[in-house]
Each structure stands twice: as C-alpha cells, then as structure tokens.
Amino acid sequence: MIPRLGKKYDIEIETVAKPQEAFKSAEYLKSGQPIAPAIKVGEELVVEKADISEDKLEAIICRHLGLPQPKPGKKGFFGRVFG
C-alpha cells in the first residue's frame, strides 16, 4: 500500500525495519521514535502501534501535500455490488 501511494503522489517513502525486540529496547524508547507499526507523514505521527486504512492514509498524504481529498472508493464485494 505505502510504496504504491508513494509512486502515485511522487513522495519519498522511508521504511525502517527492525526486529520487534529492537523497538521495545530502552535505548529505542528513549529516542522518541514511534513504536512499530507506525506511520509518519512529514513530522506528523499519523498512527502508532496500529494499522490504518489505505483511504485514511491517502487522505492524510493529500492534506500534507495541499491536494484535494480523494473520493473514497467502493471496497469489498458488497461495496461493489450494492455500492
């Protein structure tokens, strides 16, 4: 999801991957960095220790870039059939 949004909006994506134990270490907690899974857009911490929907993340990216909010798409089988 994130790499695709990075290409769509031509923004730089930085992924930090570490073992879960590293994110729980005293040194990491003192650093002030968010606890994984987390997403920051610019300096804004969007979500920490949780997931986020693609629609919500895309809206935040658009707001950060000063673009109009995207229209939510129809999701799932029932959304396509009954939406």
CSV table of C-alpha atoms in Angstrom, one decimal:
chain,number,residue,atom,x,y,z
A,1,MET,CA,0.0,0.0,0.0
A,2,ILE,CA,2.6,2.6,1.0
A,3,PRO,CA,5.0,2.1,-1.9
A,4,ARG,CA,2.1,2.4,-4.3
A,5,LEU,CA,0.9,5.7,-2.7
A,6,GLY,CA,4.5,7.0,-2.8
A,7,LYS,CA,4.5,6.4,-6.6
A,8,LYS,CA,1.0,7.9,-7.1
A,9,TYR,CA,1.9,11.1,-5.2
A,10,ASP,CA,5.6,11.2,-6.1
A,11,ILE,CA,6.7,11.3,-2.5
A,12,GLU,CA,9.7,9.8,-0.7
A,13,ILE,CA,9.0,6.7,1.4
A,14,GLU,CA,11.4,5.6,4.1
A,15,THR,CA,10.9,2.2,5.6
A,16,VAL,CA,12.6,1.3,8.9
A,17,ALA,CA,12.6,-2.5,9.5
A,18,LYS,CA,14.0,-3.9,12.8
A,19,PRO,CA,13.3,-6.9,14.9
A,20,GLN,CA,10.3,-6.3,17.2
A,21,GLU,CA,12.7,-6.5,20.2
A,22,ALA,CA,14.7,-3.5,18.9
A,23,PHE,CA,11.6,-1.4,19.0
A,24,LYS,CA,11.0,-2.4,22.6
A,25,SER,CA,14.5,-1.7,23.9
A,26,ALA,CA,15.2,1.0,26.4
A,27,GLU,CA,17.5,2.8,24.0
A,28,TYR,CA,14.8,2.9,21.3
A,29,LEU,CA,12.1,4.1,23.7
A,30,LYS,CA,14.4,6.9,24.9
A,31,SER,CA,15.0,8.0,21.2
A,32,GLY,CA,11.4,9.4,21.0
A,33,GLN,CA,10.8,7.5,17.8
A,34,PRO,CA,7.3,5.9,17.4
A,35,ILE,CA,6.8,2.2,18.3
A,36,ALA,CA,6.1,0.0,15.3
A,37,PRO,CA,3.9,-0.4,13.4
A,38,ALA,CA,3.8,3.4,12.9
A,39,ILE,CA,3.4,5.9,10.0
A,40,LYS,CA,4.6,9.4,9.9
A,41,VAL,CA,3.8,11.9,7.1
A,42,GLY,CA,6.3,14.7,7.3
A,43,GLU,CA,6.7,15.3,11.0
A,44,GLU,CA,3.1,14.3,11.8
A,45,LEU,CA,2.8,10.9,13.6
A,46,VAL,CA,-0.3,9.5,11.9
A,47,VAL,CA,-0.6,6.2,13.7
A,48,GLU,CA,1.5,4.2,16.2
A,49,LYS,CA,1.1,0.6,17.4
A,50,ALA,CA,-1.9,0.1,15.0
A,51,ASP,CA,-2.9,-0.2,11.4
A,52,ILE,CA,-4.5,2.4,9.2
A,53,SER,CA,-6.8,2.1,6.2
A,54,GLU,CA,-5.4,3.0,2.8
A,55,ASP,CA,-8.2,5.6,2.3
A,56,LYS,CA,-7.3,7.3,5.5
A,57,LEU,CA,-3.6,7.3,4.8
A,58,GLU,CA,-4.2,8.7,1.3
A,59,ALA,CA,-6.3,11.5,2.7
A,60,ILE,CA,-3.6,12.4,5.1
A,61,ILE,CA,-0.9,12.4,2.4
A,62,CYS,CA,-3.2,14.6,0.2
A,63,ARG,CA,-3.7,17.0,3.1
A,64,HIS,CA,0.1,17.2,3.7
A,65,LEU,CA,0.7,17.9,0.1
A,66,GLY,CA,-2.1,20.5,-0.1
A,67,LEU,CA,-4.1,18.4,-2.6
A,68,PRO,CA,-7.8,17.8,-2.7
A,69,GLN,CA,-9.1,14.9,-0.6
A,70,PRO,CA,-9.6,11.7,-2.8
A,71,LYS,CA,-13.1,10.3,-3.1
A,72,PRO,CA,-13.4,7.1,-1.1
A,73,GLY,CA,-13.6,4.0,-3.4
A,74,LYS,CA,-16.0,1.2,-3.1
A,75,LYS,CA,-14.5,-1.6,-1.0
A,76,GLY,CA,-15.0,-5.3,-1.0
A,77,PHE,CA,-17.6,-7.5,-2.7
A,78,PHE,CA,-20.7,-5.9,-1.1
A,79,GLY,CA,-19.4,-2.4,-1.7
A,80,ARG,CA,-19.0,-3.2,-5.4
A,81,VAL,CA,-22.4,-5.0,-5.7
A,82,PHE,CA,-24.5,-2.7,-3.6
A,83,GLY,CA,-22.5,0.5,-3.5
